[in-house]
Short mmCIF file of C-alpha atoms and ligand atoms in Angstrom, two decimals:
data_model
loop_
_atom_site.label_atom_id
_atom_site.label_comp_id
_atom_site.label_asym_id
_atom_site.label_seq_id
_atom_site.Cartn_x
_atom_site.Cartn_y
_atom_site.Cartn_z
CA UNK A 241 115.75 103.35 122.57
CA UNK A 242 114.35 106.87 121.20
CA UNK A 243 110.79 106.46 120.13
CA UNK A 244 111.60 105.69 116.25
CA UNK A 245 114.03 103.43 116.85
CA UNK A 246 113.32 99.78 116.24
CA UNK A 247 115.11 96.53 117.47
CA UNK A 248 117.51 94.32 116.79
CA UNK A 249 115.32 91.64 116.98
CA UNK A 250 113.32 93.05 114.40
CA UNK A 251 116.17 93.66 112.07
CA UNK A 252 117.23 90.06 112.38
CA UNK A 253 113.59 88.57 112.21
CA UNK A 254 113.10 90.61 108.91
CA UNK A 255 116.93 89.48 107.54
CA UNK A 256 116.19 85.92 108.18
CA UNK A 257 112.61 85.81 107.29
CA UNK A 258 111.21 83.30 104.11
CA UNK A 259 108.10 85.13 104.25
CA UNK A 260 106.96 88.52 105.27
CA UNK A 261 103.73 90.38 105.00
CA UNK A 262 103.02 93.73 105.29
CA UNK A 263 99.82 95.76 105.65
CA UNK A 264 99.39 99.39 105.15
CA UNK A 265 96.90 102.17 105.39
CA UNK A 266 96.32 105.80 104.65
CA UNK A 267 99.69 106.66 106.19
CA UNK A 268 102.17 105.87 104.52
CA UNK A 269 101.18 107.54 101.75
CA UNK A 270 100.58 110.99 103.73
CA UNK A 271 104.19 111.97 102.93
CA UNK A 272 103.04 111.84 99.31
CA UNK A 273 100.99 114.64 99.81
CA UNK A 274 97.87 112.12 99.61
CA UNK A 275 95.18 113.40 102.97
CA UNK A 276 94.38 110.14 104.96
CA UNK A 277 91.06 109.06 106.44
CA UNK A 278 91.19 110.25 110.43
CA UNK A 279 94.49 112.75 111.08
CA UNK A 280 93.05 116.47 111.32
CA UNK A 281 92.46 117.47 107.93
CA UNK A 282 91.62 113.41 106.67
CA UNK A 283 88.67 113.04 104.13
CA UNK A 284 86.46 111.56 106.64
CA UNK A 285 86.49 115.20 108.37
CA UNK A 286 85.76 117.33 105.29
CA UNK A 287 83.25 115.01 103.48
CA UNK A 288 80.88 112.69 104.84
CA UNK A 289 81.24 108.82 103.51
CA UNK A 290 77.70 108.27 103.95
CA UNK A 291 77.62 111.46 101.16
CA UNK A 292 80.14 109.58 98.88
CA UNK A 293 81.27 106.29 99.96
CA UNK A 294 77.97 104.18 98.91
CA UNK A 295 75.83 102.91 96.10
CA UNK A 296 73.44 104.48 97.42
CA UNK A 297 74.95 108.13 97.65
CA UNK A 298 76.06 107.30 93.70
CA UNK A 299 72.74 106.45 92.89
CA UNK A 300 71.47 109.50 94.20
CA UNK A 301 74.07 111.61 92.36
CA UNK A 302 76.23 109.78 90.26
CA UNK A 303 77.79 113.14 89.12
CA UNK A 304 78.75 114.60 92.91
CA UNK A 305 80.50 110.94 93.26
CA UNK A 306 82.05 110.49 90.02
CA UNK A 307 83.64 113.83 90.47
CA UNK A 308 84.58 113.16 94.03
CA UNK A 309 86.56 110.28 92.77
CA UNK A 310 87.88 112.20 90.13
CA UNK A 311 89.12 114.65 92.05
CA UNK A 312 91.01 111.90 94.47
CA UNK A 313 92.34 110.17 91.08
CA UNK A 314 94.10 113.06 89.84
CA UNK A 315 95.57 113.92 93.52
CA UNK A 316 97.19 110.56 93.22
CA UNK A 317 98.53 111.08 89.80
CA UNK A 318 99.63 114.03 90.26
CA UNK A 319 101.61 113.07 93.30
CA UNK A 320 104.96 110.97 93.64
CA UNK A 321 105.73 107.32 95.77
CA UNK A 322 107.54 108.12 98.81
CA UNK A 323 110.54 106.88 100.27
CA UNK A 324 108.43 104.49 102.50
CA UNK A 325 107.08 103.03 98.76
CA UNK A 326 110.10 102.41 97.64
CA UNK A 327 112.00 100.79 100.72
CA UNK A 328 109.08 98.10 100.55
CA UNK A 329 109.64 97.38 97.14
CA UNK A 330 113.29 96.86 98.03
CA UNK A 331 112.32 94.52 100.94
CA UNK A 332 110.26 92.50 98.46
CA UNK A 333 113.30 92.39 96.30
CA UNK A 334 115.25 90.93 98.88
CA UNK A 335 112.92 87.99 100.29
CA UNK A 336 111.71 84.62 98.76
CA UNK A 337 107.85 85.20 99.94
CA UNK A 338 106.69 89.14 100.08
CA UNK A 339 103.03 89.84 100.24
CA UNK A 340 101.83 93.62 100.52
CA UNK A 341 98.55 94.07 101.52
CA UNK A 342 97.32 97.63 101.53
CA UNK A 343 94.17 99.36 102.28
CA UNK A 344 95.22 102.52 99.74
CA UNK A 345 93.45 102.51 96.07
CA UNK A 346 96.21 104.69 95.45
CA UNK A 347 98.16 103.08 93.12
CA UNK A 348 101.74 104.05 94.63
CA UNK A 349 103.13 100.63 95.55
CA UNK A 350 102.49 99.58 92.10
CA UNK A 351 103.86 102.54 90.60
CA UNK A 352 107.21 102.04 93.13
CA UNK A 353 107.71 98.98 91.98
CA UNK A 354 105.74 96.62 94.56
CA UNK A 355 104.89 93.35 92.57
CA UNK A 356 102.71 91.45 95.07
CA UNK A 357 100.40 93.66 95.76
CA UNK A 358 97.08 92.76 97.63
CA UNK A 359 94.37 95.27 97.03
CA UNK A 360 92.08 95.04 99.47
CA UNK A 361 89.89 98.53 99.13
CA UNK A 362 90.63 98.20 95.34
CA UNK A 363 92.44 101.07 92.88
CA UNK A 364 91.19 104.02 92.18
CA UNK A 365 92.57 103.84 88.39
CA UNK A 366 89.95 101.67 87.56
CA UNK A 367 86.56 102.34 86.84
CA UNK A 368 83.50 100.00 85.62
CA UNK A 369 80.36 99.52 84.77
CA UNK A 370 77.40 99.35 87.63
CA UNK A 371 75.59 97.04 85.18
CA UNK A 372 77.86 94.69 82.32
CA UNK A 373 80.69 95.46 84.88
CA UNK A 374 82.93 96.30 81.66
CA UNK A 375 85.89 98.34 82.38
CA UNK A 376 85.74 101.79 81.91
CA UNK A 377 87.21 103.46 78.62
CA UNK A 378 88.88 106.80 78.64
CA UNK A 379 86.29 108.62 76.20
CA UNK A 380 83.49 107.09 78.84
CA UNK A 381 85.00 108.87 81.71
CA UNK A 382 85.20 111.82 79.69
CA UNK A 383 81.92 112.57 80.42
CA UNK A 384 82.39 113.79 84.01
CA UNK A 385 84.89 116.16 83.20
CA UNK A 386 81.83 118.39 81.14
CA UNK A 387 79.37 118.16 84.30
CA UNK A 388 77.73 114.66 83.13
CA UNK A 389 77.43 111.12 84.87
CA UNK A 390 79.61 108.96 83.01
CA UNK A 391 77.89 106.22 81.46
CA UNK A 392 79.16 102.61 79.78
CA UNK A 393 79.41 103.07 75.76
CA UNK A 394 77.78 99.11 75.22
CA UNK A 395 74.80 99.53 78.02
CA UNK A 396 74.78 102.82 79.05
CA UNK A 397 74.87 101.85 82.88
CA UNK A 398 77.04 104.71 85.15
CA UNK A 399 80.66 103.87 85.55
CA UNK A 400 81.50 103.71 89.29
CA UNK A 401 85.02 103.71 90.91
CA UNK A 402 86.90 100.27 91.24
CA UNK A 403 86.72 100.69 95.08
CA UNK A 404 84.85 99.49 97.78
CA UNK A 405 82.56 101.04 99.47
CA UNK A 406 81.28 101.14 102.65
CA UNK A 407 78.31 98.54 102.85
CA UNK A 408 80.08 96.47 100.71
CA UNK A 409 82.33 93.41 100.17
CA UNK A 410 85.50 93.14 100.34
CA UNK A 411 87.22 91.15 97.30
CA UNK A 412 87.52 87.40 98.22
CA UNK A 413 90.11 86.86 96.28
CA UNK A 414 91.80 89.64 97.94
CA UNK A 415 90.77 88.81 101.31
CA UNK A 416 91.89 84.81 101.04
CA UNK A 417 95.32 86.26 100.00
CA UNK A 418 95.66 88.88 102.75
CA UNK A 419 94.67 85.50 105.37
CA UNK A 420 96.73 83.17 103.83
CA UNK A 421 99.66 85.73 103.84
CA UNK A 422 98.86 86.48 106.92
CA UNK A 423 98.85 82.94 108.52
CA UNK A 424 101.94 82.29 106.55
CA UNK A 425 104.18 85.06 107.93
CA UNK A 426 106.72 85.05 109.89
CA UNK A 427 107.38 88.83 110.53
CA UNK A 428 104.52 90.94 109.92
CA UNK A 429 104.60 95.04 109.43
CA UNK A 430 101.30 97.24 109.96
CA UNK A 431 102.36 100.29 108.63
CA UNK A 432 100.42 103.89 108.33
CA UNK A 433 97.16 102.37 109.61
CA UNK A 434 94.62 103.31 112.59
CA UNK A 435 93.59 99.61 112.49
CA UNK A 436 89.60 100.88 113.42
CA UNK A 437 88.16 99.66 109.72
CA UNK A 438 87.91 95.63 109.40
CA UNK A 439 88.58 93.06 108.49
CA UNK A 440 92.18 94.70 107.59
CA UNK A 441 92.72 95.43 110.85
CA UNK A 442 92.55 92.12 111.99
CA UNK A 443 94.91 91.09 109.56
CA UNK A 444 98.14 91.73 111.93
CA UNK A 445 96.32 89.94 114.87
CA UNK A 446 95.58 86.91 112.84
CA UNK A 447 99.47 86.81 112.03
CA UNK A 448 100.74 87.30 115.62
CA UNK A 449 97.96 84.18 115.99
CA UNK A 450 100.04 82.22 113.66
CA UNK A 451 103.51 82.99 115.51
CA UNK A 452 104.40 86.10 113.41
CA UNK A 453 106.48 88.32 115.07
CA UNK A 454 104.34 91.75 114.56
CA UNK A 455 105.66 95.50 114.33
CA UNK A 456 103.87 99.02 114.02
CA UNK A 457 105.07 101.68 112.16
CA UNK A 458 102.93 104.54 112.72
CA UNK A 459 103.69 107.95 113.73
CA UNK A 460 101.57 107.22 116.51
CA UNK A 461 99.85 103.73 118.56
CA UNK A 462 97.08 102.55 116.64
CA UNK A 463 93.95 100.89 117.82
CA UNK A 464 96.18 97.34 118.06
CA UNK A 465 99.41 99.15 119.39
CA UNK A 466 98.83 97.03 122.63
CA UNK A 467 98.66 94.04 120.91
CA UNK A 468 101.96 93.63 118.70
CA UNK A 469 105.46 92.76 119.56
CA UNK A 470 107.30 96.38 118.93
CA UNK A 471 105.75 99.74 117.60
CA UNK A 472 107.94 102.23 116.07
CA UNK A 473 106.83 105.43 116.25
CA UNK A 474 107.80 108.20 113.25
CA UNK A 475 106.92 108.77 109.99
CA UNK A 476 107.10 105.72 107.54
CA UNK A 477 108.90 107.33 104.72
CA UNK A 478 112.01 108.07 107.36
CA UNK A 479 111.41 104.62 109.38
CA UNK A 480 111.10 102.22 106.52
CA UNK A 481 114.18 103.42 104.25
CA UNK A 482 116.17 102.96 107.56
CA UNK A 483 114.63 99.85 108.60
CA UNK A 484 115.56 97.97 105.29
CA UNK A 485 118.96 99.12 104.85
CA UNK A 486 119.66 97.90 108.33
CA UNK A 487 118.21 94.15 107.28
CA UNK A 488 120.01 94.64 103.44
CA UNK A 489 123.65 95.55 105.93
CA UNK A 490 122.95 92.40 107.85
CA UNK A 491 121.92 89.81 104.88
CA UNK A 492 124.99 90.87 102.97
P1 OAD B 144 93.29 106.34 108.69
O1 OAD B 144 93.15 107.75 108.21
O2 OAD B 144 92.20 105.79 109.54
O3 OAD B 144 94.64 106.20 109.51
C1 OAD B 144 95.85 106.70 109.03
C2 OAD B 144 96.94 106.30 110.02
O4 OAD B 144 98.19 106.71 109.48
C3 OAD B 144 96.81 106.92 111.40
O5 OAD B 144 96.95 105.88 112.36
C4 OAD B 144 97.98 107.91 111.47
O6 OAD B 144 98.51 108.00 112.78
C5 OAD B 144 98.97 107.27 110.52
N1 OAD B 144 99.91 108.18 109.87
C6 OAD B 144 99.71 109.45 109.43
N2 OAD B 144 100.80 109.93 108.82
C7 OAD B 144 101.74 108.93 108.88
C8 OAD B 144 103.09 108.80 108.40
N3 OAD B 144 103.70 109.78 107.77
N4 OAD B 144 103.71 107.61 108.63
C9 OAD B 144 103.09 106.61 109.28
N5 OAD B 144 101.84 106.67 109.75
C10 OAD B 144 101.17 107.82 109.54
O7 OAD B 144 93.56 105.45 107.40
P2 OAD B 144 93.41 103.86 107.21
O8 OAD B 144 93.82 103.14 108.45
O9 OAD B 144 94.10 103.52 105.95
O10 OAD B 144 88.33 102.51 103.61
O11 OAD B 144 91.85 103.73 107.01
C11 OAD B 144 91.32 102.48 106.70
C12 OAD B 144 90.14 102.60 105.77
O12 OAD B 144 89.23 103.56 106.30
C13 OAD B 144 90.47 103.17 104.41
O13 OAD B 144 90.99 102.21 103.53
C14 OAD B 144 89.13 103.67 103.94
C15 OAD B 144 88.66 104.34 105.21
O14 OAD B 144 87.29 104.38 105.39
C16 OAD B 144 87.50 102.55 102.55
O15 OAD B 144 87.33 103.58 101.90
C17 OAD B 144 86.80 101.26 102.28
#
């Protein structure tokens, strides 16, 4: 089988499947045009998170941070869902129980037409208050673009990113979702994710726990590679398209 091929058993797991769940990561938005975390070239290699990625760091300098995350929030704007977006929007289409979890506060599954979508790092299109935790308006974030912190219009506490940070919580409403998905599954995709950052990256152990059938789609073995059922290596916006038009050709 060449190396981003993937089986028939997966094809007919996924067609007969009541539930599925699916986790991604950085990856499979990287054919977006969106840099992920570790590849040469990922954010974690030309900024440090301990600079950015904290309370404290925005506490420090609220402006460097707010701009950081403007910057990122206008990348993903400005760039397009990819093929690998849209074939899991299809999938969802096609099965009773479809849960996407994703690591990405990119917005792109939304915006290709995902509907049960599990943030679990947050969005990046959202932005709140530090202190009444009121969502951010668009003349408040107007600030940043003219060199100032952005501050909330009823308190006047800084705005922050909806995201998490590191040092933080994950949401745990987000998180019980993600589990109970998880458990639930019976075919489970890990897609465009180096699996090193938990708890998401437990996420596709806990379903292979439960009797999920678990693939990788990465275009290379992640930290749990050894650990699933198949891994299919190759990009996800050529191996996903494929992959669900093989399961639509069987279900029909
Ligand atoms: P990483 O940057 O750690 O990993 C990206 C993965 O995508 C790698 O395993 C690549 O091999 C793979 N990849 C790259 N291009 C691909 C493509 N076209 N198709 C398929 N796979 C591809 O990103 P994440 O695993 O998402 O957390 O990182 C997890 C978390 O670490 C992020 O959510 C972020 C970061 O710190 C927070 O900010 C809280």
């Amino acid at each position: 089988m060449p190396e981003s091929a993937f089986s028939d058993t997966l094809v007919s797991r996924l067609a007969r499947a009541r539930r599925i769940a699916v986790l991604t990561g950085a990856g499979i938005s990287a054919e977006s045009g969106i840099p992920t975390f570790r590849d040469p070239g990922g954010l974690w290699q030309q900024f440090k998170p301990e600079e950015l990625a904290n309370i404290r760091a925005f506490l420090r300098n609220p402006v460097l941070v707010q701009g950081w995350y403007t910057h990122r929030r206008s990348i993903a704007a400005e760039t397009q869902p990819n093929p690998g977006h849209y074939a899991l929007a299809k999938l969802e289409a096609i099965v009773p129980g479809f849960t996407l979890i994703t690591q990405n506060v990119d917005n792109l599954h939304l915006r290709a037409g995902s509907r049960n979508v599990v943030e679990l790092h947050g969005n990046i299109t959202h932005n709140y208050c530090i202190d009444c935790q009121k969502e951010a308006t668009e003349e408040e974030m107007h600030a940043i673009a003219v060199g100032e912190p952005a501050r909330c219009g009823d308190c006047s506490g800084y705005i922050r990113p909806g995201v998490v940070w590191f040092g933080e919580m994950l949401p745990e409403e987000a998180v019980d979702e993600a589990y109970e998905a998880a458990r639930d599954a019976e075919v489970f995709l890990s897609i465009g994710t180096s699996a090193v950052v938990y708890p998401a990256a437990g996420i596709p152990l806990l379903a292979k726990e439960h009797g999920a059938y678990v693939a990788e789609i990465n275009t290379e073995r992640s930290a749990i590679a050894d650990e699933v059922d198949e891994v299919i290596l190759g990009p996800s916006g050529d191996v996903l398209p494929r992959l669900i038009e093989a399961v639509r050709a069987l279900k029909r």
